[in-house]
PDB file of C-alpha atoms in Angstrom:
ATOM      1  CA  THR A1236       0.082   0.079  -0.047  1.00  0.00           C
ATOM      2  CA  LYS A1237       1.598   3.261  -1.040  1.00  0.00           C
ATOM      3  CA  LEU A1238       1.478   6.033   1.299  1.00  0.00           C
ATOM      4  CA  ALA A1239       1.919   9.768   0.112  1.00  0.00           C
ATOM      5  CA  THR A1240       4.807  11.100   1.906  1.00  0.00           C
ATOM      6  CA  ASP A1241       6.635  14.398   1.464  1.00  0.00           C
ATOM      7  CA  VAL A1242      10.227  14.957   2.727  1.00  0.00           C
ATOM      8  CA  TYR A1243      12.009  18.204   3.661  1.00  0.00           C
ATOM      9  CA  LEU A1244      15.606  18.438   4.201  1.00  0.00           C
ATOM     10  CA  PRO A1245      17.825  21.244   5.497  1.00  0.00           C
ATOM     11  CA  GLN A1246      20.502  22.880   3.535  1.00  0.00           C
ATOM     12  CA  PRO A1247      23.058  22.103   2.158  1.00  0.00           C
ATOM     13  CA  GLU A1248      22.118  18.805   0.778  1.00  0.00           C
ATOM     14  CA  GLY A1249      24.001  15.594   0.899  1.00  0.00           C
ATOM     15  CA  GLY A1250      24.245  15.460   4.927  1.00  0.00           C
ATOM     16  CA  SER A1251      22.330  13.250   7.270  1.00  0.00           C
ATOM     17  CA  TRP A1252      20.024  14.657  10.151  1.00  0.00           C
ATOM     18  CA  PRO A1253      17.800  13.665  12.852  1.00  0.00           C
ATOM     19  CA  VAL A1254      14.149  13.355  11.510  1.00  0.00           C
ATOM     20  CA  ILE A1255      10.751  14.642  12.732  1.00  0.00           C
ATOM     21  CA  LEU A1256       7.901  12.620  11.423  1.00  0.00           C
ATOM     22  CA  ALA A1257       4.326  13.469  11.531  1.00  0.00           C
ATOM     23  CA  ARG A1258       1.620  11.030  10.177  1.00  0.00           C
ATOM     24  CA  SER A1259      -1.912  12.571   9.620  1.00  0.00           C
ATOM     25  CA  THR A1260      -5.519  11.980   8.974  1.00  0.00           C
ATOM     26  CA  TYR A1261      -5.828  15.783   7.624  1.00  0.00           C
ATOM     27  CA  GLY A1262      -3.410  16.019   4.724  1.00  0.00           C
ATOM     28  CA  ARG A1263       0.414  15.790   5.040  1.00  0.00           C
ATOM     29  CA  ILE A1264       0.764  18.287   8.024  1.00  0.00           C
ATOM     30  CA  GLY A1265       4.610  18.296   8.712  1.00  0.00           C
ATOM     31  CA  GLY A1266       4.366  20.378  11.740  1.00  0.00           C
ATOM     32  CA  PRO A1267       6.328  23.670  11.835  1.00  0.00           C
ATOM     33  CA  VAL A1268       8.454  22.705   8.895  1.00  0.00           C
ATOM     34  CA  ASP A1269      10.458  25.841   8.488  1.00  0.00           C
ATOM     35  CA  GLU A1270      11.399  26.205  12.259  1.00  0.00           C
ATOM     36  CA  LEU A1271      12.397  22.432  12.441  1.00  0.00           C
ATOM     37  CA  LEU A1272      14.567  22.668   9.207  1.00  0.00           C
ATOM     38  CA  ALA A1273      16.337  25.719  10.645  1.00  0.00           C
ATOM     39  CA  GLN A1274      17.103  23.700  13.721  1.00  0.00           C
ATOM     40  CA  GLY A1275      18.756  20.976  11.663  1.00  0.00           C
ATOM     41  CA  TYR A1276      16.092  18.554  11.402  1.00  0.00           C
ATOM     42  CA  ALA A1277      14.653  16.809   8.446  1.00  0.00           C
ATOM     43  CA  VAL A1278      11.079  16.666   8.511  1.00  0.00           C
ATOM     44  CA  VAL A1279       8.855  13.838   7.173  1.00  0.00           C
ATOM     45  CA  ALA A1280       5.036  14.305   6.701  1.00  0.00           C
ATOM     46  CA  GLN A1281       2.720  11.362   5.522  1.00  0.00           C
ATOM     47  CA  ASP A1282      -1.046  10.866   4.889  1.00  0.00           C
ATOM     48  CA  VAL A1283      -2.150   7.681   6.865  1.00  0.00           C
ATOM     49  CA  ARG A1284      -3.591   4.963   4.865  1.00  0.00           C
ATOM     50  CA  GLY A1285      -6.769   5.585   2.945  1.00  0.00           C
ATOM     51  CA  MET A1286      -6.644   9.418   3.555  1.00  0.00           C
ATOM     52  CA  GLY A1287      -5.471  12.189   1.296  1.00  0.00           C
ATOM     53  CA  ALA A1288      -3.241  11.021  -1.484  1.00  0.00           C
ATOM     54  CA  SER A1289      -2.515   7.560   0.192  1.00  0.00           C
ATOM     55  CA  GLU A1290      -3.716   4.115  -0.898  1.00  0.00           C
ATOM     56  CA  GLY A1291      -5.465   1.687   1.060  1.00  0.00           C
ATOM     57  CA  GLU A1292      -8.898   1.394   2.847  1.00  0.00           C
ATOM     58  CA  LYS A1293     -10.564   4.128   4.875  1.00  0.00           C
ATOM     59  CA  TYR A1294     -10.210   2.604   8.207  1.00  0.00           C
ATOM     60  CA  VAL A1295      -8.861   5.431  10.468  1.00  0.00           C
ATOM     61  CA  PHE A1296      -6.070   4.041  12.845  1.00  0.00           C
ATOM     62  CA  HIS A1297      -6.617   0.451  11.896  1.00  0.00           C
ATOM     63  CA  ALA A1298      -3.052   0.066  10.393  1.00  0.00           C
ATOM     64  CA  ASP A1299      -1.157   2.537  12.545  1.00  0.00           C
ATOM     65  CA  GLY A1300      -0.548   0.050  15.567  1.00  0.00           C
ATOM     66  CA  TRP A1301       0.641  -3.474  15.776  1.00  0.00           C
ATOM     67  CA  ARG A1302      -1.726  -5.498  14.013  1.00  0.00           C
ATOM     68  CA  ALA A1303       0.254  -8.184  11.839  1.00  0.00           C
ATOM     69  CA  GLY A1304       0.608  -6.914   8.366  1.00  0.00           C
ATOM     70  CA  LEU A1305      -0.957  -3.600   9.084  1.00  0.00           C
ATOM     71  CA  THR A1306       1.940  -1.571  10.781  1.00  0.00           C
ATOM     72  CA  ASP A1307       2.311   1.534   8.613  1.00  0.00           C
ATOM     73  CA  GLY A1308       3.997   3.587  11.047  1.00  0.00           C
ATOM     74  CA  VAL A1309       6.503   0.992  12.015  1.00  0.00           C
ATOM     75  CA  ASP A1310       7.195   0.444   8.314  1.00  0.00           C
ATOM     76  CA  THR A1311       7.710   4.193   7.813  1.00  0.00           C
ATOM     77  CA  VAL A1312       9.847   4.490  10.520  1.00  0.00           C
ATOM     78  CA  ALA A1313      12.203   1.619   9.137  1.00  0.00           C
ATOM     79  CA  TRP A1314      11.975   3.190   5.762  1.00  0.00           C
ATOM     80  CA  ILE A1315      13.371   6.624   7.165  1.00  0.00           C
ATOM     81  CA  ARG A1316      16.207   4.822   8.994  1.00  0.00           C
ATOM     82  CA  ALA A1317      17.426   3.130   5.606  1.00  0.00           C
ATOM     83  CA  GLN A1318      17.584   6.697   3.878  1.00  0.00           C
ATOM     84  CA  SER A1319      21.120   8.499   3.679  1.00  0.00           C
ATOM     85  CA  TRP A1320      19.599  11.782   5.107  1.00  0.00           C
ATOM     86  CA  CYS A1321      18.784  10.023   8.364  1.00  0.00           C
ATOM     87  CA  ASN A1322      21.446   9.817  10.990  1.00  0.00           C
ATOM     88  CA  GLY A1323      19.482   7.183  12.987  1.00  0.00           C
ATOM     89  CA  LYS A1324      17.623   9.390  15.383  1.00  0.00           C
ATOM     90  CA  ILE A1325      13.891   9.843  14.749  1.00  0.00           C
ATOM     91  CA  GLY A1326      11.354  11.768  16.758  1.00  0.00           C
ATOM     92  CA  THR A1327       7.542  12.157  15.984  1.00  0.00           C
ATOM     93  CA  TRP A1328       5.258  15.330  16.164  1.00  0.00           C
ATOM     94  CA  GLY A1329       1.561  16.219  16.242  1.00  0.00           C
ATOM     95  CA  GLY A1330      -1.633  16.512  18.082  1.00  0.00           C
ATOM     96  CA  SER A1331      -5.137  14.995  18.419  1.00  0.00           C
ATOM     97  CA  ALA A1332      -5.482  12.510  15.478  1.00  0.00           C
ATOM     98  CA  LEU A1333      -1.624  13.095  14.969  1.00  0.00           C
ATOM     99  CA  GLY A1334      -1.117  12.455  18.485  1.00  0.00           C
ATOM    100  CA  ILE A1335      -3.029   9.096  18.240  1.00  0.00           C
ATOM    101  CA  THR A1336      -0.927   7.866  15.309  1.00  0.00           C
ATOM    102  CA  GLN A1337       2.190   8.396  17.576  1.00  0.00           C
ATOM    103  CA  MET A1338       0.402   6.745  20.548  1.00  0.00           C
ATOM    104  CA  LEU A1339      -0.083   3.482  18.372  1.00  0.00           C
ATOM    105  CA  LEU A1340       3.309   3.669  17.040  1.00  0.00           C
ATOM    106  CA  ALA A1341       4.941   3.717  20.382  1.00  0.00           C
ATOM    107  CA  PRO A1342       4.762   0.132  21.639  1.00  0.00           C
ATOM    108  CA  ALA A1343       5.385  -1.252  18.160  1.00  0.00           C
ATOM    109  CA  THR A1344       9.002  -0.243  17.433  1.00  0.00           C
ATOM    110  CA  ARG A1345      12.039   0.532  19.399  1.00  0.00           C
ATOM    111  CA  ASP A1346      13.413   2.923  16.739  1.00  0.00           C
ATOM    112  CA  VAL A1347      11.826   6.221  17.743  1.00  0.00           C
ATOM    113  CA  ALA A1348      13.894   8.308  20.003  1.00  0.00           C
ATOM    114  CA  ALA A1349      11.425  11.060  21.147  1.00  0.00           C
ATOM    115  CA  GLN A1350       7.660  11.721  20.782  1.00  0.00           C
ATOM    116  CA  PHE A1351       5.846  15.126  21.155  1.00  0.00           C
ATOM    117  CA  ILE A1352       2.293  14.145  21.531  1.00  0.00           C
ATOM    118  CA  GLU A1353      -0.498  16.723  22.273  1.00  0.00           C
ATOM    119  CA  ILE A1354      -4.106  15.967  23.421  1.00  0.00           C
ATOM    120  CA  ALA A1355      -4.057  12.323  22.697  1.00  0.00           C
ATOM    121  CA  PRO A1356      -5.934   9.266  24.242  1.00  0.00           C
ATOM    122  CA  SER A1357      -3.912   6.173  25.467  1.00  0.00           C
ATOM    123  CA  ASP A1358      -6.758   3.872  25.441  1.00  0.00           C
ATOM    124  CA  LEU A1359      -9.339   4.499  22.596  1.00  0.00           C
ATOM    125  CA  TYR A1360     -12.109   2.591  24.108  1.00  0.00           C
ATOM    126  CA  GLU A1361     -12.262   4.306  27.184  1.00  0.00           C
ATOM    127  CA  ASP A1362     -11.027   7.943  26.176  1.00  0.00           C
ATOM    128  CA  MET A1363     -12.436   8.111  22.625  1.00  0.00           C
ATOM    129  CA  PHE A1364     -15.359   5.678  22.169  1.00  0.00           C
ATOM    130  CA  TYR A1365     -16.948   4.475  25.054  1.00  0.00           C
ATOM    131  CA  GLN A1366     -16.381   6.849  28.066  1.00  0.00           C
ATOM    132  CA  GLY A1367     -17.357   4.964  31.218  1.00  0.00           C
ATOM    133  CA  GLY A1368     -18.902   2.362  28.683  1.00  0.00           C
ATOM    134  CA  VAL A1369     -21.285   5.148  27.031  1.00  0.00           C
ATOM    135  CA  PHE A1370     -20.602   5.559  23.455  1.00  0.00           C
ATOM    136  CA  ARG A1371     -19.390   9.150  22.505  1.00  0.00           C
ATOM    137  CA  LYS A1372     -22.047  10.285  20.267  1.00  0.00           C
ATOM    138  CA  SER A1373     -21.353  13.853  19.833  1.00  0.00           C
ATOM    139  CA  LEU A1374     -17.637  13.481  19.268  1.00  0.00           C
ATOM    140  CA  LEU A1375     -17.896  10.360  16.983  1.00  0.00           C
ATOM    141  CA  GLU A1376     -20.911  11.317  14.849  1.00  0.00           C
ATOM    142  CA  GLY A1377     -19.336  14.766  14.268  1.00  0.00           C
ATOM    143  CA  TRP A1378     -15.737  13.678  13.757  1.00  0.00           C
ATOM    144  CA  LEU A1379     -16.024  10.404  11.638  1.00  0.00           C
ATOM    145  CA  PRO A1380     -18.226  12.271   8.780  1.00  0.00           C
ATOM    146  CA  PHE A1381     -15.910  15.067   8.869  1.00  0.00           C
ATOM    147  CA  ILE A1382     -12.990  12.804   7.789  1.00  0.00           C
ATOM    148  CA  GLY A1383     -15.039  10.677   5.344  1.00  0.00           C
ATOM    149  CA  GLN A1384     -15.389   7.745   7.433  1.00  0.00           C
ATOM    150  CA  ALA A1385     -19.180   7.526   8.653  1.00  0.00           C
ATOM    151  CA  HIS A1386     -19.130   4.205   7.641  1.00  0.00           C
ATOM    152  CA  LEU A1387     -17.148   2.972  10.761  1.00  0.00           C
ATOM    153  CA  LEU A1388     -19.687   4.170  13.070  1.00  0.00           C
ATOM    154  CA  GLU A1389     -21.601   0.946  12.838  1.00  0.00           C
ATOM    155  CA  VAL A1390     -18.091  -0.898  13.102  1.00  0.00           C
ATOM    156  CA  TYR A1391     -17.449   0.620  16.413  1.00  0.00           C
ATOM    157  CA  LYS A1392     -21.007   0.518  17.634  1.00  0.00           C
ATOM    158  CA  SER A1393     -20.918  -3.440  17.108  1.00  0.00           C
ATOM    159  CA  HIS A1394     -18.197  -3.573  19.890  1.00  0.00           C
ATOM    160  CA  PRO A1395     -19.888  -1.875  22.986  1.00  0.00           C
ATOM    161  CA  ALA A1396     -18.033  -3.957  25.555  1.00  0.00           C
ATOM    162  CA  ARG A1397     -14.251  -4.233  25.865  1.00  0.00           C
ATOM    163  CA  ASP A1398     -13.534  -7.051  23.640  1.00  0.00           C
ATOM    164  CA  ASP A1399     -10.438  -8.365  21.771  1.00  0.00           C
ATOM    165  CA  PHE A1400     -11.127  -5.725  19.005  1.00  0.00           C
ATOM    166  CA  TRP A1401     -10.151  -3.016  21.354  1.00  0.00           C
ATOM    167  CA  SER A1402      -6.798  -4.542  22.430  1.00  0.00           C
ATOM    168  CA  TYR A1403      -5.277  -3.033  19.418  1.00  0.00           C
ATOM    169  CA  TYR A1404      -6.236   0.353  20.567  1.00  0.00           C
ATOM    170  CA  ASN A1405      -5.169   0.146  24.104  1.00  0.00           C
ATOM    171  CA  VAL A1406      -1.461   1.513  24.516  1.00  0.00           C
ATOM    172  CA  GLU A1407      -1.716   1.723  28.446  1.00  0.00           C
ATOM    173  CA  ALA A1408      -1.816  -2.146  28.426  1.00  0.00           C
ATOM    174  CA  ARG A1409       1.411  -2.236  26.292  1.00  0.00           C
ATOM    175  CA  ALA A1410       3.406   0.506  28.101  1.00  0.00           C
ATOM    176  CA  ALA A1411       6.237  -2.022  29.009  1.00  0.00           C
ATOM    177  CA  ASP A1412       6.922  -2.209  25.223  1.00  0.00           C
ATOM    178  CA  ILE A1413       7.444   1.550  24.776  1.00  0.00           C
ATOM    179  CA  THR A1414      11.113   2.631  24.697  1.00  0.00           C
ATOM    180  CA  ALA A1415      10.660   6.197  23.260  1.00  0.00           C
ATOM    181  CA  PRO A1416      10.803   9.395  25.733  1.00  0.00           C
ATOM    182  CA  ALA A1417       7.779  11.480  25.485  1.00  0.00           C
ATOM    183  CA  LEU A1418       6.809  15.065  26.108  1.00  0.00           C
ATOM    184  CA  PHE A1419       2.668  14.961  26.597  1.00  0.00           C
ATOM    185  CA  ILE A1420       0.879  18.284  26.239  1.00  0.00           C
ATOM    186  CA  GLY A1421      -2.746  18.246  27.444  1.00  0.00           C
ATOM    187  CA  GLY A1422      -5.374  20.642  28.414  1.00  0.00           C
ATOM    188  CA  TRP A1423      -7.651  20.544  31.560  1.00  0.00           C
ATOM    189  CA  TYR A1424     -10.710  21.329  29.446  1.00  0.00           C
ATOM    190  CA  ASP A1425      -9.719  18.737  26.633  1.00  0.00           C
ATOM    191  CA  LEU A1426     -11.864  16.019  25.523  1.00  0.00           C
ATOM    192  CA  PHE A1427      -8.815  13.575  25.732  1.00  0.00           C
ATOM    193  CA  ASN A1428      -7.563  15.187  29.127  1.00  0.00           C
ATOM    194  CA  GLN A1429      -7.963  11.896  31.036  1.00  0.00           C
ATOM    195  CA  GLY A1430      -6.172   9.981  28.226  1.00  0.00           C
ATOM    196  CA  THR A1431      -3.361  12.312  28.224  1.00  0.00           C
ATOM    197  CA  LEU A1432      -2.716  11.941  32.177  1.00  0.00           C
ATOM    198  CA  ASP A1433      -2.866   8.101  31.711  1.00  0.00           C
ATOM    199  CA  GLY A1434      -0.721   8.065  28.871  1.00  0.00           C
ATOM    200  CA  PHE A1435       2.110   9.839  30.827  1.00  0.00           C
ATOM    201  CA  VAL A1436       1.680   7.799  33.979  1.00  0.00           C
ATOM    202  CA  SER A1437       1.546   4.526  32.336  1.00  0.00           C
ATOM    203  CA  ARG A1438       4.848   5.196  30.328  1.00  0.00           C
ATOM    204  CA  GLU A1439       6.494   7.009  33.165  1.00  0.00           C
ATOM    205  CA  ALA A1440       5.759   4.493  35.663  1.00  0.00           C
ATOM    206  CA  GLN A1441       5.478   0.968  33.455  1.00  0.00           C
ATOM    207  CA  GLY A1442       7.476   1.807  30.223  1.00  0.00           C
ATOM    208  CA  GLY A1443      10.519   0.086  28.925  1.00  0.00           C
ATOM    209  CA  ALA A1444      14.165   1.108  29.213  1.00  0.00           C
ATOM    210  CA  GLY A1445      14.396   5.024  27.515  1.00  0.00           C
ATOM    211  CA  ALA A1446      11.000   5.707  28.198  1.00  0.00           C
ATOM    212  CA  ARG A1447      10.617   5.426  31.848  1.00  0.00           C
ATOM    213  CA  GLY A1448      12.313   8.184  33.740  1.00  0.00           C
ATOM    214  CA  ASN A1449      12.500  10.301  30.472  1.00  0.00           C
ATOM    215  CA  THR A1450       8.752  11.289  30.212  1.00  0.00           C
ATOM    216  CA  TYR A1451       7.265  14.889  30.799  1.00  0.00           C
ATOM    217  CA  LEU A1452       3.739  16.193  31.264  1.00  0.00           C
ATOM    218  CA  VAL A1453       2.622  19.647  30.687  1.00  0.00           C
ATOM    219  CA  MET A1454      -1.232  20.306  31.375  1.00  0.00           C
ATOM    220  CA  LYS A1455      -2.572  23.760  30.032  1.00  0.00           C
ATOM    221  CA  TRP A1456      -5.971  25.608  31.094  1.00  0.00           C
ATOM    222  CA  SER A1457      -7.018  24.857  27.461  1.00  0.00           C
ATOM    223  CA  THR A1458      -9.540  23.181  25.407  1.00  0.00           C
ATOM    224  CA  HIS A1459      -9.061  20.915  22.317  1.00  0.00           C
ATOM    225  CA  MET A1460      -6.326  22.541  20.277  1.00  0.00           C
ATOM    226  CA  ASP A1461      -7.018  25.762  22.268  1.00  0.00           C
ATOM    227  CA  GLN A1462     -10.146  26.399  20.718  1.00  0.00           C
ATOM    228  CA  PRO A1463     -12.324  29.159  22.249  1.00  0.00           C
ATOM    229  CA  VAL A1464     -15.726  27.989  23.525  1.00  0.00           C
ATOM    230  CA  ALA A1465     -18.231  30.112  25.115  1.00  0.00           C
ATOM    231  CA  ASP A1466     -18.457  27.494  27.988  1.00  0.00           C
ATOM    232  CA  TYR A1467     -15.057  28.205  29.442  1.00  0.00           C
ATOM    233  CA  LYS A1468     -13.946  31.704  30.546  1.00  0.00           C
ATOM    234  CA  LEU A1469     -10.088  31.397  30.261  1.00  0.00           C
ATOM    235  CA  HIS A1470      -7.674  33.832  31.341  1.00  0.00           C
ATOM    236  CA  GLU A1471      -6.334  36.311  28.846  1.00  0.00           C
ATOM    237  CA  ASN A1472      -2.785  34.690  29.212  1.00  0.00           C
ATOM    238  CA  ILE A1473      -3.721  31.347  28.243  1.00  0.00           C
ATOM    239  CA  SER A1474      -1.124  31.269  25.483  1.00  0.00           C
ATOM    240  CA  ALA A1475       1.591  32.791  27.647  1.00  0.00           C
ATOM    241  CA  LEU A1476       3.338  29.148  28.295  1.00  0.00           C
ATOM    242  CA  ASN A1477       5.948  28.656  25.745  1.00  0.00           C
ATOM    243  CA  ILE A1478       5.203  25.039  24.545  1.00  0.00           C
ATOM    244  CA  THR A1479       7.517  25.707  21.623  1.00  0.00           C
ATOM    245  CA  HIS A1480      10.426  26.262  23.722  1.00  0.00           C
ATOM    246  CA  LEU A1481       9.718  23.148  25.657  1.00  0.00           C
ATOM    247  CA  ARG A1482       9.295  21.274  22.412  1.00  0.00           C
ATOM    248  CA  ASP A1483      12.682  22.281  20.976  1.00  0.00           C
ATOM    249  CA  ALA A1484      14.474  21.507  24.242  1.00  0.00           C
ATOM    250  CA  PHE A1485      12.768  18.194  24.342  1.00  0.00           C
ATOM    251  CA  TYR A1486      13.934  17.354  20.936  1.00  0.00           C
ATOM    252  CA  ALA A1487      17.446  18.866  21.319  1.00  0.00           C
ATOM    253  CA  ARG A1488      17.988  16.497  24.345  1.00  0.00           C
ATOM    254  CA  PHE A1489      16.759  13.225  22.945  1.00  0.00           C
ATOM    255  CA  LEU A1490      17.675  13.648  19.156  1.00  0.00           C
ATOM    256  CA  LYS A1491      20.825  15.786  19.622  1.00  0.00           C
ATOM    257  CA  GLY A1492      22.060  15.035  22.989  1.00  0.00           C
ATOM    258  CA  ASP A1493      21.842  18.358  24.323  1.00  0.00           C
ATOM    259  CA  ARG A1494      21.043  18.399  28.023  1.00  0.00           C
ATOM    260  CA  GLY A1495      19.358  21.699  28.472  1.00  0.00           C
ATOM    261  CA  LEU A1496      16.306  20.157  29.297  1.00  0.00           C
ATOM    262  CA  GLY A1497      16.065  19.088  33.115  1.00  0.00           C
ATOM    263  CA  PRO A1498      15.704  15.437  34.051  1.00  0.00           C
ATOM    264  CA  ALA A1499      12.314  13.599  34.393  1.00  0.00           C
ATOM    265  CA  PRO A1500       9.809  12.828  35.537  1.00  0.00           C
ATOM    266  CA  ALA A1501       8.390  16.404  35.454  1.00  0.00           C
ATOM    267  CA  ALA A1502       4.843  17.503  35.247  1.00  0.00           C
ATOM    268  CA  TYR A1503       3.901  21.123  34.838  1.00  0.00           C
ATOM    269  CA  ASP A1504       0.647  22.802  35.452  1.00  0.00           C
TER     270      ASP A1504
END
């Protein structure tokens, strides 16, 4: 299955660099490409299977984890490592759906050195589909049609209990297989707030070598993607926290060996 992928390389050409990967359901979003290029990272942006210009079935997240023969994230990381412009260090980037693709990748490979994960669930059954056992009607009947996959509603509704179907979407249960350090960014008013907290705790407490002791958490007073809503009266300085600075320091530590970022575990509020 061919996956549409853009590659951005720093200048001058002919070198090798650490790489930042973003796998997206919303088009090939490579993150802050110019900023990362200026800092000496190559950037890879990819449409997930069945989305954008990528081939394959429209079945969001189905091929992004550890199902046999459906490991698109793992295969992409392996492809990047084989390229002459990759120096062997690979990080990942993104929030929301792009955070979910990172989460599902984490226990399936040991070749990711750092993950910057914003507002993403760690157990999709509880955090995204059946919160407290109740189908999240508003979220799913809005989001799945938005990404052109309304046909999946009946698939998910046919699994109301936590059966084996959901084992491929539970990253917490596989925390011991995760070796990548992570910087988790969450929001107290975000729809995935508990999933962000649980993702941090499970990786920090139960993660494998490399992940445990190298995981950070920042919880902001924000909604999903900092969207303004009438229900919440947020302070005017809501954007004062410099997440970009923390992201850059995190990548520099784990992809370049810069020790400017303090030791983990650390959580900020």
